[in-house]
C-alpha atoms as a printed R data frame, in Angstrom:
    type eleno elety resid chain resno       x       y       z
1   ATOM     1    CA   MET     A     1 220.748 -18.556 131.896
2   ATOM     2    CA   ASN     A     2 217.636 -19.815 130.058
3   ATOM     3    CA   SER     A     3 219.655 -20.021 126.847
4   ATOM     4    CA   THR     A     4 222.256 -22.196 128.549
5   ATOM     5    CA   SER     A     5 219.572 -24.504 129.965
6   ATOM     6    CA   ALA     A     6 217.913 -24.773 126.565
7   ATOM     7    CA   ASN     A     7 221.235 -25.661 124.920
8   ATOM     8    CA   LEU     A     8 221.965 -28.285 127.576
9   ATOM     9    CA   SER     A     9 218.495 -29.752 127.229
10  ATOM    10    CA   GLY     A    10 218.882 -29.844 123.452
11  ATOM    11    CA   ILE     A    11 222.238 -31.616 123.704
12  ATOM    12    CA   LEU     A    12 220.802 -34.199 126.078
13  ATOM    13    CA   ASP     A    13 217.823 -34.726 123.774
14  ATOM    14    CA   ARG     A    14 220.133 -35.418 120.832
15  ATOM    15    CA   ILE     A    15 222.178 -37.850 122.901
16  ATOM    16    CA   LEU     A    16 219.030 -39.716 123.945
17  ATOM    17    CA   ASN     A    17 217.711 -39.830 120.391
18  ATOM    18    CA   THR     A    18 221.019 -41.247 119.169
19  ATOM    19    CA   ALA     A    19 221.055 -43.842 121.925
20  ATOM    20    CA   ALA     A    20 217.449 -44.743 121.154
21  ATOM    21    CA   ASP     A    21 218.553 -45.923 117.722
22  ATOM    22    CA   ASN     A    22 220.316 -48.803 119.461
23  ATOM    23    CA   LEU     A    23 217.957 -51.825 119.640
24  ATOM    24    CA   ARG     A    24 218.827 -52.785 123.236
25  ATOM    25    CA   PHE     A    25 218.427 -49.272 124.515
26  ATOM    26    CA   ALA     A    26 215.107 -49.042 122.673
27  ATOM    27    CA   LYS     A    27 213.854 -52.129 124.513
28  ATOM    28    CA   ILE     A    28 214.769 -50.548 127.835
29  ATOM    29    CA   LEU     A    29 212.858 -47.409 126.887
30  ATOM    30    CA   VAL     A    30 209.818 -49.468 125.931
31  ATOM    31    CA   GLN     A    31 209.968 -51.250 129.295
32  ATOM    32    CA   LEU     A    32 210.058 -47.855 130.964
33  ATOM    33    CA   GLY     A    33 206.904 -46.872 129.081
34  ATOM    34    CA   LEU     A    34 208.627 -44.451 126.686
35  ATOM    35    CA   ASP     A    35 208.501 -44.146 122.908
36  ATOM    36    CA   PRO     A    36 212.017 -44.798 121.472
37  ATOM    37    CA   ASN     A    37 211.113 -42.732 118.404
38  ATOM    38    CA   ASN     A    38 210.126 -39.705 120.423
39  ATOM    39    CA   ILE     A    39 212.413 -39.566 123.453
40  ATOM    40    CA   THR     A    40 213.474 -36.358 125.190
41  ATOM    41    CA   TYR     A    41 215.383 -35.560 128.347
42  ATOM    42    CA   ASP     A    42 212.292 -34.103 129.992
43  ATOM    43    CA   ALA     A    43 210.208 -37.152 129.128
44  ATOM    44    CA   LEU     A    44 212.844 -39.518 130.542
45  ATOM    45    CA   PHE     A    45 213.245 -37.455 133.719
46  ATOM    46    CA   ASN     A    46 209.495 -37.256 134.295
47  ATOM    47    CA   ARG     A    47 209.071 -40.992 133.723
48  ATOM    48    CA   LEU     A    48 211.862 -41.876 136.164
49  ATOM    49    CA   LEU     A    49 210.325 -39.501 138.696
50  ATOM    50    CA   GLU     A    50 206.951 -41.236 138.271
51  ATOM    51    CA   ILE     A    51 208.556 -44.639 138.815
52  ATOM    52    CA   LEU     A    52 210.362 -43.360 141.914
53  ATOM    53    CA   LEU     A    53 207.208 -41.869 143.433
54  ATOM    54    CA   ALA     A    54 205.216 -45.006 142.610
55  ATOM    55    CA   ASN     A    55 207.735 -47.147 144.514
56  ATOM    56    CA   ILE     A    56 207.879 -45.060 147.667
57  ATOM    57    CA   THR     A    57 206.434 -47.635 150.042
58  ATOM    58    CA   LEU     A    58 207.177 -48.516 153.637
59  ATOM    59    CA   ALA     A    59 208.847 -51.773 152.557
60  ATOM    60    CA   ASN     A    60 211.115 -50.002 150.094
61  ATOM    61    CA   MET     A    61 211.992 -47.341 152.668
62  ATOM    62    CA   PHE     A    62 213.204 -50.117 154.995
63  ATOM    63    CA   ALA     A    63 215.217 -51.579 152.099
64  ATOM    64    CA   LEU     A    64 216.768 -48.159 151.393
65  ATOM    65    CA   VAL     A    65 217.770 -47.630 155.029
66  ATOM    66    CA   GLY     A    66 219.151 -51.178 155.156
67  ATOM    67    CA   ALA     A    67 221.247 -50.487 152.049
68  ATOM    68    CA   VAL     A    68 222.641 -47.314 153.646
69  ATOM    69    CA   PHE     A    69 223.737 -49.235 156.738
70  ATOM    70    CA   PHE     A    70 225.160 -52.032 154.574
71  ATOM    71    CA   VAL     A    71 227.363 -49.490 152.803
72  ATOM    72    CA   ALA     A    72 228.307 -48.120 156.240
73  ATOM    73    CA   THR     A    73 229.645 -51.564 157.228
74  ATOM    74    CA   LEU     A    74 231.990 -51.440 154.220
75  ATOM    75    CA   LEU     A    75 233.359 -48.066 155.339
76  ATOM    76    CA   THR     A    76 233.721 -48.928 159.037
77  ATOM    77    CA   HIS     A    77 237.244 -49.716 160.260
78  ATOM    78    CA   THR     A    78 236.504 -51.052 163.761
79  ATOM    79    CA   MET     A    79 234.482 -54.093 164.720
80  ATOM    80    CA   VAL     A    80 231.959 -52.747 167.251
81  ATOM    81    CA   PRO     A    81 230.478 -50.014 164.982
82  ATOM    82    CA   LEU     A    82 230.514 -52.510 162.104
83  ATOM    83    CA   ARG     A    83 228.439 -55.031 164.065
84  ATOM    84    CA   VAL     A    84 225.985 -52.319 165.178
85  ATOM    85    CA   ALA     A    85 225.553 -51.047 161.607
86  ATOM    86    CA   ASN     A    86 225.151 -54.633 160.386
87  ATOM    87    CA   MET     A    87 222.439 -55.338 162.946
88  ATOM    88    CA   VAL     A    88 220.506 -52.198 161.987
89  ATOM    89    CA   GLY     A    89 220.834 -53.124 158.304
90  ATOM    90    CA   CYS     A    90 219.675 -56.699 158.951
91  ATOM    91    CA   THR     A    91 216.663 -55.402 160.913
92  ATOM    92    CA   CYS     A    92 215.670 -53.118 158.034
93  ATOM    93    CA   PHE     A    93 216.089 -55.846 155.401
94  ATOM    94    CA   ALA     A    94 214.082 -58.295 157.553
95  ATOM    95    CA   ALA     A    95 211.313 -55.683 157.804
96  ATOM    96    CA   PHE     A    96 211.461 -55.233 154.021
97  ATOM    97    CA   GLY     A    97 211.111 -58.987 153.522
98  ATOM    98    CA   ALA     A    98 208.155 -59.171 155.904
99  ATOM    99    CA   LEU     A    99 206.303 -56.197 154.368
100 ATOM   100    CA   SER     A   100 206.973 -57.253 150.773
101 ATOM   101    CA   GLY     A   101 206.060 -60.907 151.394
102 ATOM   102    CA   ASP     A   102 209.573 -62.130 150.484
103 ATOM   103    CA   ILE     A   103 210.010 -64.963 152.976
104 ATOM   104    CA   LYS     A   104 213.583 -65.795 151.848
105 ATOM   105    CA   THR     A   105 214.832 -62.264 152.516
106 ATOM   106    CA   PHE     A   106 212.968 -62.134 155.820
107 ATOM   107    CA   LEU     A   107 214.410 -65.429 157.130
108 ATOM   108    CA   LEU     A   108 217.957 -64.708 155.916
109 ATOM   109    CA   TYR     A   109 218.315 -61.370 157.686
110 ATOM   110    CA   LEU     A   110 216.354 -62.558 160.705
111 ATOM   111    CA   LEU     A   111 218.915 -65.359 161.185
112 ATOM   112    CA   LEU     A   112 221.824 -62.920 160.744
113 ATOM   113    CA   LEU     A   113 220.584 -60.728 163.606
114 ATOM   114    CA   PRO     A   114 221.412 -63.069 166.543
115 ATOM   115    CA   ILE     A   115 224.762 -63.986 164.952
116 ATOM   116    CA   ASN     A   116 225.807 -60.340 164.786
117 ATOM   117    CA   GLY     A   117 224.358 -59.769 168.259
118 ATOM   118    CA   LEU     A   118 226.433 -62.616 169.704
119 ATOM   119    CA   ARG     A   119 229.643 -61.351 168.081
120 ATOM   120    CA   LEU     A   120 228.927 -57.817 169.288
121 ATOM   121    CA   HIS     A   121 228.369 -59.086 172.832
122 ATOM   122    CA   GLN     A   122 231.638 -61.034 172.745
123 ATOM   123    CA   MET     A   123 233.585 -58.050 171.475
124 ATOM   124    CA   LEU     A   124 232.090 -55.628 174.024
125 ATOM   125    CA   ASN     A   125 232.728 -58.130 176.816
126 ATOM   126    CA   LEU     A   126 236.284 -58.618 175.599
127 ATOM   127    CA   VAL     A   127 237.002 -54.867 175.625
128 ATOM   128    CA   ARG     A   128 235.364 -54.438 179.045
129 ATOM   129    CA   LYS     A   129 237.378 -57.268 180.586
130 ATOM   130    CA   ALA     A   130 240.585 -56.019 179.018
131 ATOM   131    CA   ARG     A   131 239.953 -52.548 180.446
132 ATOM   132    CA   ALA     A   132 239.259 -54.072 183.860
133 ATOM   133    CA   ALA     A   133 242.534 -55.975 183.616
134 ATOM   134    CA   THR     A   134 244.483 -52.736 183.242
135 ATOM   135    CA   ALA     A   135 242.793 -51.450 186.411
136 ATOM   136    CA   GLY     A   136 244.194 -54.322 188.441
137 ATOM   137    CA   ASP     A   137 242.083 -57.368 187.547
138 ATOM   138    CA   MET     A   138 244.651 -59.595 185.817
139 ATOM   139    CA   SER     A   139 242.121 -62.322 185.003
140 ATOM   140    CA   MET     A   140 242.095 -63.479 181.393
141 ATOM   141    CA   GLU     A   141 238.522 -64.792 181.454
142 ATOM   142    CA   TRP     A   142 237.586 -62.505 178.584
143 ATOM   143    CA   LEU     A   143 239.780 -64.500 176.176
144 ATOM   144    CA   LYS     A   144 238.282 -67.935 176.916
145 ATOM   145    CA   PRO     A   145 235.586 -67.855 174.183
146 ATOM   146    CA   PHE     A   146 238.396 -67.501 171.616
147 ATOM   147    CA   MET     A   147 240.630 -70.281 173.033
148 ATOM   148    CA   THR     A   148 240.920 -74.070 172.723
149 ATOM   149    CA   THR     A   149 241.681 -76.660 175.411
150 ATOM   150    CA   ARG     A   150 244.937 -78.579 175.737
151 ATOM   151    CA   LYS     A   151 245.952 -81.088 178.482
152 ATOM   152    CA   TYR     A   152 249.426 -81.872 179.874
153 ATOM   153    CA   ARG     A   153 250.798 -84.527 182.219
154 ATOM   154    CA   LYS     A   154 253.447 -84.173 184.892
155 ATOM   155    CA   GLY     A   155 256.933 -84.006 183.393
156 ATOM   156    CA   GLU     A   156 255.828 -82.829 179.947
157 ATOM   157    CA   ILE     A   157 257.559 -79.787 178.467
158 ATOM   158    CA   LEU     A   158 255.089 -77.272 177.059
159 ATOM   159    CA   PHE     A   159 257.817 -75.451 175.149
160 ATOM   160    CA   LYS     A   160 261.535 -74.710 175.422
161 ATOM   161    CA   LYS     A   161 263.420 -71.454 175.387
162 ATOM   162    CA   ASP     A   162 264.096 -70.149 171.839
163 ATOM   163    CA   ASP     A   163 261.494 -72.508 170.329
164 ATOM   164    CA   PRO     A   164 259.322 -70.927 167.609
165 ATOM   165    CA   ALA     A   165 256.260 -69.431 169.285
166 ATOM   166    CA   GLN     A   166 252.848 -69.791 167.654
167 ATOM   167    CA   ASP     A   167 250.345 -69.512 170.485
168 ATOM   168    CA   MET     A   168 249.658 -68.062 173.926
169 ATOM   169    CA   LEU     A   169 248.509 -70.201 176.861
170 ATOM   170    CA   LEU     A   170 246.300 -69.643 179.902
171 ATOM   171    CA   THR     A   171 246.630 -72.108 182.782
172 ATOM   172    CA   VAL     A   172 243.332 -73.550 184.053
173 ATOM   173    CA   THR     A   173 244.337 -76.414 186.356
174 ATOM   174    CA   GLY     A   174 247.581 -78.034 187.460
175 ATOM   175    CA   GLN     A   175 251.003 -76.514 188.151
176 ATOM   176    CA   PHE     A   176 253.727 -75.399 185.760
177 ATOM   177    CA   LEU     A   177 257.290 -74.250 186.252
178 ATOM   178    CA   VAL     A   178 259.452 -71.658 184.499
179 ATOM   179    CA   LYS     A   179 262.680 -73.684 184.623
180 ATOM   180    CA   GLU     A   180 265.191 -70.868 184.017
181 ATOM   181    CA   ILE     A   181 264.123 -68.886 187.092
182 ATOM   182    CA   GLY     A   182 262.359 -71.583 189.119
183 ATOM   183    CA   VAL     A   183 259.028 -69.712 189.263
184 ATOM   184    CA   ALA     A   184 255.797 -71.721 189.634
185 ATOM   185    CA   VAL     A   185 252.877 -70.828 187.384
186 ATOM   186    CA   PRO     A   186 249.542 -71.481 189.134
187 ATOM   187    CA   PRO     A   187 246.101 -71.662 187.476
188 ATOM   188    CA   GLY     A   188 244.799 -68.452 185.977
189 ATOM   189    CA   ARG     A   189 248.151 -67.192 184.706
190 ATOM   190    CA   LEU     A   190 249.235 -66.325 181.200
191 ATOM   191    CA   MET     A   191 252.171 -67.990 179.424
192 ATOM   192    CA   GLY     A   192 253.767 -67.286 176.070
193 ATOM   193    CA   GLU     A   193 252.438 -63.743 175.602
194 ATOM   194    CA   LEU     A   194 255.914 -62.282 175.118
195 ATOM   195    CA   GLY     A   195 256.471 -64.473 172.066
196 ATOM   196    CA   PHE     A   196 253.545 -62.643 170.460
197 ATOM   197    CA   LEU     A   197 255.319 -59.315 170.911
198 ATOM   198    CA   SER     A   198 258.885 -60.370 170.095
199 ATOM   199    CA   PRO     A   199 260.084 -59.651 166.523
200 ATOM   200    CA   ASP     A   200 261.198 -63.236 165.840
201 ATOM   201    CA   ASN     A   201 258.344 -64.940 167.773
202 ATOM   202    CA   ARG     A   202 260.639 -67.033 169.963
203 ATOM   203    CA   ARG     A   203 259.963 -68.476 173.422
204 ATOM   204    CA   THR     A   204 261.726 -66.582 176.198
205 ATOM   205    CA   ALA     A   205 261.739 -69.454 178.727
206 ATOM   206    CA   THR     A   206 261.153 -73.196 179.182
207 ATOM   207    CA   ILE     A   207 257.868 -74.290 180.782
208 ATOM   208    CA   GLU     A   208 257.464 -77.731 182.388
209 ATOM   209    CA   CYS     A   209 254.282 -79.309 183.714
210 ATOM   210    CA   THR     A   210 254.883 -80.261 187.365
211 ATOM   211    CA   GLU     A   211 251.325 -81.406 188.091
212 ATOM   212    CA   ASP     A   212 248.751 -82.769 185.631
213 ATOM   213    CA   GLY     A   213 246.772 -79.843 184.308
214 ATOM   214    CA   GLN     A   214 244.845 -78.159 181.559
215 ATOM   215    CA   VAL     A   215 245.561 -74.984 179.617
216 ATOM   216    CA   LEU     A   216 243.672 -72.883 177.104
217 ATOM   217    CA   THR     A   217 245.507 -71.779 173.975
218 ATOM   218    CA   ILE     A   218 244.981 -69.090 171.363
219 ATOM   219    CA   THR     A   219 247.085 -68.737 168.248
220 ATOM   220    CA   TYR     A   220 248.955 -65.545 167.463
221 ATOM   221    CA   GLU     A   221 246.988 -65.351 164.201
222 ATOM   222    CA   LYS     A   222 243.745 -65.190 166.212
223 ATOM   223    CA   LEU     A   223 245.237 -62.600 168.541
224 ATOM   224    CA   LEU     A   224 246.221 -60.493 165.547
225 ATOM   225    CA   GLU     A   225 242.702 -60.824 164.156
226 ATOM   226    CA   ILE     A   226 241.193 -59.614 167.442
227 ATOM   227    CA   TYR     A   227 243.837 -56.877 167.680
228 ATOM   228    CA   PHE     A   228 243.098 -55.425 164.242
229 ATOM   229    CA   GLN     A   229 239.345 -55.826 164.565
230 ATOM   230    CA   ASN     A   230 239.349 -53.636 167.656
231 ATOM   231    CA   PRO     A   231 242.262 -51.196 168.162
232 ATOM   232    CA   GLN     A   232 240.987 -50.401 171.665
233 ATOM   233    CA   PHE     A   233 241.409 -54.058 172.630
234 ATOM   234    CA   GLY     A   234 244.874 -53.971 171.099
235 ATOM   235    CA   TYR     A   235 245.827 -51.028 173.291
236 ATOM   236    CA   TYR     A   236 244.608 -52.691 176.477
237 ATOM   237    CA   PHE     A   237 246.267 -55.964 175.546
238 ATOM   238    CA   LEU     A   238 249.609 -54.185 175.156
239 ATOM   239    CA   VAL     A   239 249.114 -52.529 178.548
240 ATOM   240    CA   LEU     A   240 248.283 -55.902 180.066
241 ATOM   241    CA   THR     A   241 251.336 -57.647 178.628
242 ATOM   242    CA   SER     A   242 253.495 -54.698 179.711
243 ATOM   243    CA   GLN     A   243 252.280 -55.205 183.257
244 ATOM   244    CA   ARG     A   244 253.158 -58.893 182.996
245 ATOM   245    CA   LEU     A   245 256.631 -57.970 181.777
246 ATOM   246    CA   LEU     A   246 257.114 -55.509 184.640
247 ATOM   247    CA   GLU     A   247 256.057 -58.209 187.110
248 ATOM   248    CA   ASN     A   248 258.691 -60.546 185.664
249 ATOM   249    CA   ILE     A   249 261.334 -57.831 185.880
250 ATOM   250    CA   ALA     A   250 260.418 -57.105 189.504
251 ATOM   251    CA   ARG     A   251 260.575 -60.830 190.301
252 ATOM   252    CA   LEU     A   252 264.023 -61.132 188.727
253 ATOM   253    CA   GLU     A   253 265.252 -58.045 190.556
254 ATOM   254    CA   THR     A   254 264.135 -59.601 193.840
255 ATOM   255    CA   ILE     A   255 265.966 -62.832 193.021
256 ATOM   256    CA   VAL     A   256 269.118 -60.917 192.087
257 ATOM   257    CA   ALA     A   257 268.915 -58.877 195.295
258 ATOM   258    CA   GLU     A   258 268.497 -62.032 197.377
259 ATOM   259    CA   ASN     A   259 271.478 -63.679 195.675
260 ATOM   260    CA   LYS     A   260 273.635 -60.606 196.293
261 ATOM   261    CA   ALA     A   261 272.578 -60.534 199.945
262 ATOM   262    CA   ALA     A   262 273.432 -64.221 200.266
263 ATOM   263    CA   GLU     A   263 276.841 -63.632 198.680
264 ATOM   264    CA   ARG     A   264 277.590 -60.742 201.057
265 ATOM   265    CA   ALA     A   265 276.534 -62.847 204.016
266 ATOM   266    CA   ALA     A   266 278.759 -65.686 202.840
267 ATOM   267    CA   ALA     A   267 281.677 -63.293 202.331
268 ATOM   268    CA   ALA     A   268 281.162 -61.826 205.797
269 ATOM   269    CA   ALA     A   269 281.060 -65.321 207.290
270 ATOM   270    CA   ARG     A   270 284.357 -66.241 205.605
271 ATOM   271    CA   THR     A   271 285.970 -63.023 206.872
272 ATOM   272    CA   ASN     A   272 284.927 -63.758 210.424
Protein backbone atom coordinates (compact mmCIF):
# COMPACT_ATOMS: atom_id res chain seq x y z
CA MET A 1 0.00 0.00 0.00
CA ASN A 2 2.83 2.41 0.92
CA SER A 3 4.63 1.46 -2.28
CA THR A 4 1.57 2.33 -4.34
CA SER A 5 1.19 5.69 -2.58
CA ALA A 6 4.87 6.46 -3.11
CA ASN A 7 4.59 5.63 -6.82
CA LEU A 8 1.49 7.81 -7.18
CA SER A 9 3.16 10.67 -5.34
CA GLY A 10 6.24 10.32 -7.54
CA ILE A 11 4.14 10.39 -10.71
CA LEU A 12 2.31 13.50 -9.54
CA ASP A 13 5.60 15.16 -8.64
CA ARG A 14 6.96 14.54 -12.14
CA ILE A 15 3.78 15.91 -13.70
CA LEU A 16 4.03 19.06 -11.59
CA ASN A 17 7.70 19.53 -12.39
CA THR A 18 6.97 19.21 -16.10
CA ALA A 19 4.12 21.68 -15.87
CA ALA A 20 6.31 24.06 -13.89
CA ASP A 21 8.57 24.39 -16.93
CA ASN A 22 5.74 26.26 -18.63
CA LEU A 23 6.16 30.03 -18.03
CA ARG A 24 2.47 30.73 -17.32
CA PHE A 25 2.16 27.87 -14.90
CA ALA A 26 5.34 29.05 -13.19
CA LYS A 27 3.80 32.48 -12.63
CA ILE A 28 0.77 30.88 -11.02
CA LEU A 29 3.02 28.89 -8.71
CA VAL A 30 4.92 32.04 -7.74
CA GLN A 31 1.62 33.78 -6.95
CA LEU A 32 0.72 30.83 -4.76
CA GLY A 33 4.00 31.26 -2.87
CA LEU A 34 5.69 28.17 -4.34
CA ASP A 35 9.08 27.70 -5.98
CA PRO A 36 8.56 26.60 -9.64
CA ASN A 37 12.01 24.96 -9.59
CA ASN A 38 11.24 22.85 -6.56
CA ILE A 39 7.57 21.90 -6.74
CA THR A 40 6.13 18.68 -5.33
CA TYR A 41 2.63 17.31 -4.88
CA ASP A 42 2.90 17.53 -1.11
CA ALA A 43 4.10 21.12 -1.24
CA LEU A 44 1.23 22.13 -3.55
CA PHE A 45 -1.35 20.32 -1.41
CA ASN A 46 -0.07 21.88 1.81
CA ARG A 47 -0.02 25.36 0.26
CA LEU A 48 -3.59 25.04 -1.02
CA LEU A 49 -4.66 23.79 2.40
CA GLU A 50 -3.02 26.84 4.02
CA ILE A 51 -4.83 29.17 1.62
CA LEU A 52 -8.14 27.42 2.33
CA LEU A 53 -7.72 27.62 6.10
CA ALA A 54 -6.62 31.26 5.88
CA ASN A 55 -9.82 32.15 4.00
CA ILE A 56 -12.26 30.44 6.33
CA THR A 57 -14.09 33.54 7.51
CA LEU A 58 -17.71 34.22 8.35
CA ALA A 59 -18.11 36.29 5.17
CA ASN A 60 -16.73 33.53 2.98
CA MET A 61 -18.91 30.93 4.71
CA PHE A 62 -21.98 33.01 3.77
CA ALA A 63 -20.66 33.20 0.19
CA LEU A 64 -20.18 29.41 0.11
CA VAL A 65 -23.71 28.73 1.37
CA GLY A 66 -25.08 31.27 -1.12
CA ALA A 67 -23.24 29.50 -3.95
CA VAL A 68 -24.73 26.15 -2.88
CA PHE A 69 -28.26 27.57 -3.00
CA PHE A 70 -27.53 29.26 -6.33
CA VAL A 71 -26.58 25.89 -7.80
CA ALA A 72 -29.76 24.47 -6.24
CA THR A 73 -31.84 26.99 -8.23
CA LEU A 74 -30.31 25.62 -11.44
CA LEU A 75 -31.33 22.08 -10.50
CA THR A 76 -34.86 22.92 -9.31
CA HIS A 77 -37.70 22.11 -11.72
CA THR A 78 -40.62 23.86 -9.99
CA MET A 79 -41.04 27.55 -9.27
CA VAL A 80 -41.82 27.66 -5.54
CA PRO A 81 -38.69 25.75 -4.38
CA LEU A 82 -36.64 27.76 -6.88
CA ARG A 83 -37.81 31.07 -5.41
CA VAL A 84 -37.16 29.85 -1.84
CA ALA A 85 -33.64 28.68 -2.74
CA ASN A 86 -33.01 31.97 -4.56
CA MET A 87 -34.09 33.99 -1.53
CA VAL A 88 -31.81 32.01 0.79
CA GLY A 89 -28.93 32.44 -1.67
CA CYS A 90 -29.57 36.19 -1.98
CA THR A 91 -29.64 36.53 1.82
CA CYS A 92 -26.28 34.76 2.12
CA PHE A 93 -24.67 36.82 -0.65
CA ALA A 94 -26.02 40.05 0.90
CA ALA A 95 -24.49 39.00 4.23
CA PHE A 96 -21.20 38.28 2.44
CA GLY A 97 -21.26 41.74 0.87
CA ALA A 98 -21.98 43.40 4.21
CA LEU A 99 -19.26 41.50 6.12
CA SER A 100 -16.64 41.89 3.39
CA GLY A 101 -17.39 45.60 2.84
CA ASP A 102 -18.45 45.03 -0.79
CA ILE A 103 -21.31 47.52 -1.10
CA LYS A 104 -22.14 46.57 -4.72
CA THR A 105 -22.69 42.90 -3.84
CA PHE A 106 -24.67 43.85 -0.74
CA LEU A 107 -27.05 46.21 -2.58
CA LEU A 108 -27.53 43.89 -5.57
CA TYR A 109 -28.65 40.87 -3.55
CA LEU A 110 -30.56 43.02 -1.08
CA LEU A 111 -32.65 44.38 -3.97
CA LEU A 112 -33.21 40.87 -5.37
CA LEU A 113 -34.73 39.67 -2.08
CA PRO A 114 -38.07 41.57 -2.25
CA ILE A 115 -38.41 40.76 -5.97
CA ASN A 116 -38.13 37.03 -5.30
CA GLY A 117 -40.36 37.41 -2.24
CA LEU A 118 -43.08 39.10 -4.31
CA ARG A 119 -42.95 36.41 -7.01
CA LEU A 120 -43.05 33.68 -4.38
CA HIS A 121 -46.08 35.29 -2.74
CA GLN A 122 -47.87 35.54 -6.09
CA MET A 123 -47.16 31.92 -6.93
CA LEU A 124 -48.25 30.61 -3.51
CA ASN A 125 -51.41 32.73 -3.68
CA LEU A 126 -52.10 31.47 -7.19
CA VAL A 127 -51.80 27.82 -6.13
CA ARG A 128 -53.93 28.40 -3.01
CA LYS A 129 -56.70 30.11 -4.98
CA ALA A 130 -56.62 27.44 -7.66
CA ARG A 131 -56.96 24.74 -5.01
CA ALA A 132 -59.86 26.63 -3.44
CA ALA A 133 -61.51 26.82 -6.85
CA THR A 134 -61.53 23.04 -7.15
CA ALA A 135 -63.27 22.87 -3.75
CA GLY A 136 -66.18 24.92 -5.03
CA ASP A 137 -64.95 28.53 -5.16
CA MET A 138 -65.03 29.23 -8.91
CA SER A 139 -63.62 32.75 -8.54
CA MET A 140 -60.68 33.55 -10.80
CA GLU A 141 -59.29 36.34 -8.61
CA TRP A 142 -55.97 34.54 -8.35
CA LEU A 143 -55.25 35.16 -12.05
CA LYS A 144 -55.79 38.94 -12.00
CA PRO A 145 -52.14 39.91 -11.27
CA PHE A 146 -51.17 38.15 -14.52
CA MET A 147 -53.92 39.70 -16.69
CA THR A 148 -54.45 42.92 -18.67
CA THR A 149 -57.58 45.06 -19.02
CA ARG A 150 -59.72 45.31 -22.15
CA LYS A 151 -63.01 47.26 -22.62
CA TYR A 152 -65.97 46.48 -24.91
CA ARG A 153 -69.11 48.37 -25.91
CA LYS A 154 -72.60 47.03 -26.46
CA GLY A 155 -72.90 45.21 -29.77
CA GLU A 156 -69.19 44.43 -30.14
CA ILE A 157 -68.19 40.85 -30.89
CA LEU A 158 -65.38 39.64 -28.65
CA PHE A 159 -64.68 36.65 -30.89
CA LYS A 160 -66.53 34.33 -33.27
CA LYS A 161 -66.81 30.58 -33.33
CA ASP A 162 -63.83 28.88 -35.05
CA ASP A 163 -61.71 32.05 -34.82
CA PRO A 164 -58.07 31.45 -33.84
CA ALA A 165 -57.83 31.62 -30.05
CA GLN A 166 -54.88 33.38 -28.42
CA ASP A 167 -56.12 34.45 -25.00
CA MET A 168 -58.53 33.70 -22.17
CA LEU A 169 -60.91 36.32 -20.75
CA LEU A 170 -62.42 37.02 -17.34
CA THR A 171 -65.50 39.26 -17.21
CA VAL A 172 -65.31 42.12 -14.69
CA THR A 173 -68.27 44.36 -15.53
CA GLY A 174 -71.02 44.40 -18.13
CA GLN A 175 -72.96 41.55 -19.75
CA PHE A 176 -71.96 39.16 -22.52
CA LEU A 177 -73.86 36.56 -24.50
CA VAL A 178 -72.90 33.16 -25.91
CA LYS A 179 -74.86 33.51 -29.16
CA GLU A 180 -75.02 29.83 -30.17
CA ILE A 181 -76.85 28.75 -27.00
CA GLY A 182 -78.25 32.08 -25.80
CA VAL A 183 -76.49 31.94 -22.41
CA ALA A 184 -75.65 35.21 -20.62
CA VAL A 185 -72.18 35.59 -19.14
CA PRO A 186 -72.26 37.80 -16.02
CA PRO A 187 -69.24 39.41 -14.30
CA GLY A 188 -66.78 37.05 -12.69
CA ARG A 189 -67.02 34.32 -15.33
CA LEU A 190 -64.34 32.83 -17.52
CA MET A 191 -64.46 32.86 -21.33
CA GLY A 192 -62.17 31.29 -23.90
CA GLU A 193 -60.53 28.71 -21.62
CA LEU A 194 -61.48 25.81 -23.88
CA GLY A 195 -59.48 27.30 -26.74
CA PHE A 196 -56.40 26.89 -24.54
CA LEU A 197 -57.04 23.16 -24.25
CA SER A 198 -58.19 22.43 -27.81
CA PRO A 199 -55.52 21.01 -30.18
CA ASP A 200 -56.07 23.65 -32.88
CA ASN A 201 -56.71 26.58 -30.48
CA ARG A 202 -60.05 27.55 -32.03
CA ARG A 203 -62.98 29.37 -30.42
CA THR A 204 -65.88 27.07 -29.58
CA ALA A 205 -68.58 29.78 -29.56
CA THR A 206 -69.35 33.41 -30.48
CA ILE A 207 -69.39 35.97 -27.66
CA GLU A 208 -71.19 39.32 -28.01
CA CYS A 209 -71.13 42.25 -25.61
CA THR A 210 -74.74 43.07 -24.67
CA GLU A 211 -73.90 45.75 -22.09
CA ASP A 212 -70.81 47.96 -21.93
CA GLY A 213 -68.23 46.17 -19.84
CA GLN A 214 -64.65 45.36 -19.02
CA VAL A 215 -62.75 42.09 -19.18
CA LEU A 216 -59.33 40.91 -18.10
CA THR A 217 -57.28 38.89 -20.57
CA ILE A 218 -54.30 36.56 -20.32
CA THR A 219 -52.52 35.09 -23.31
CA TYR A 220 -52.16 31.35 -23.76
CA GLU A 221 -48.38 31.86 -23.80
CA LYS A 222 -48.58 33.32 -20.27
CA LEU A 223 -50.85 30.49 -19.16
CA LEU A 224 -48.35 27.97 -20.49
CA GLU A 225 -45.56 29.77 -18.65
CA ILE A 226 -47.49 29.60 -15.36
CA TYR A 227 -48.46 25.98 -16.09
CA PHE A 228 -44.88 24.80 -16.62
CA GLN A 229 -43.47 26.87 -13.78
CA ASN A 230 -45.78 25.13 -11.33
CA PRO A 231 -47.15 21.67 -12.25
CA GLN A 232 -49.46 21.78 -9.22
CA PHE A 233 -51.13 24.90 -10.61
CA GLY A 234 -51.40 23.15 -13.96
CA TYR A 235 -53.24 20.25 -12.36
CA TYR A 236 -55.72 22.49 -10.56
CA PHE A 237 -56.25 24.59 -13.67
CA LEU A 238 -57.17 21.47 -15.64
CA VAL A 239 -59.59 20.44 -12.89
CA LEU A 240 -61.10 23.92 -12.94
CA THR A 241 -61.59 23.99 -16.71
CA SER A 242 -63.02 20.46 -16.56
CA GLN A 243 -65.62 21.70 -14.10
CA ARG A 244 -66.44 24.56 -16.46
CA LEU A 245 -66.84 22.09 -19.31
CA LEU A 246 -69.13 19.87 -17.22
CA GLU A 247 -71.24 22.92 -16.34
CA ASN A 248 -71.62 23.70 -20.05
CA ILE A 249 -72.57 20.11 -20.80
CA ALA A 250 -75.16 20.12 -18.00
CA ARG A 251 -76.57 23.41 -19.31
CA LEU A 252 -76.87 22.01 -22.83
CA GLU A 253 -78.50 18.83 -21.55
CA THR A 254 -81.09 20.94 -19.74
CA ILE A 255 -81.80 22.93 -22.91
CA VAL A 256 -82.13 19.74 -24.95
CA ALA A 257 -84.46 18.23 -22.35
CA GLU A 258 -86.62 21.36 -22.34
CA ASN A 259 -86.82 21.36 -26.14
CA LYS A 260 -87.83 17.69 -26.17
CA ALA A 261 -90.49 18.35 -23.53
CA ALA A 262 -91.81 21.26 -25.59
CA GLU A 263 -91.92 19.09 -28.71
CA ARG A 264 -93.83 16.34 -26.88
CA ALA A 265 -96.27 18.88 -25.51
CA ALA A 266 -96.78 20.32 -28.98
CA ALA A 267 -97.29 16.84 -30.43
CA ALA A 268 -99.80 16.00 -27.71
CA ALA A 269 -101.65 19.25 -28.38
CA ARG A 270 -101.89 18.46 -32.10
CA THR A 271 -103.18 14.95 -31.34
CA ASN A 272 -105.90 16.31 -29.10
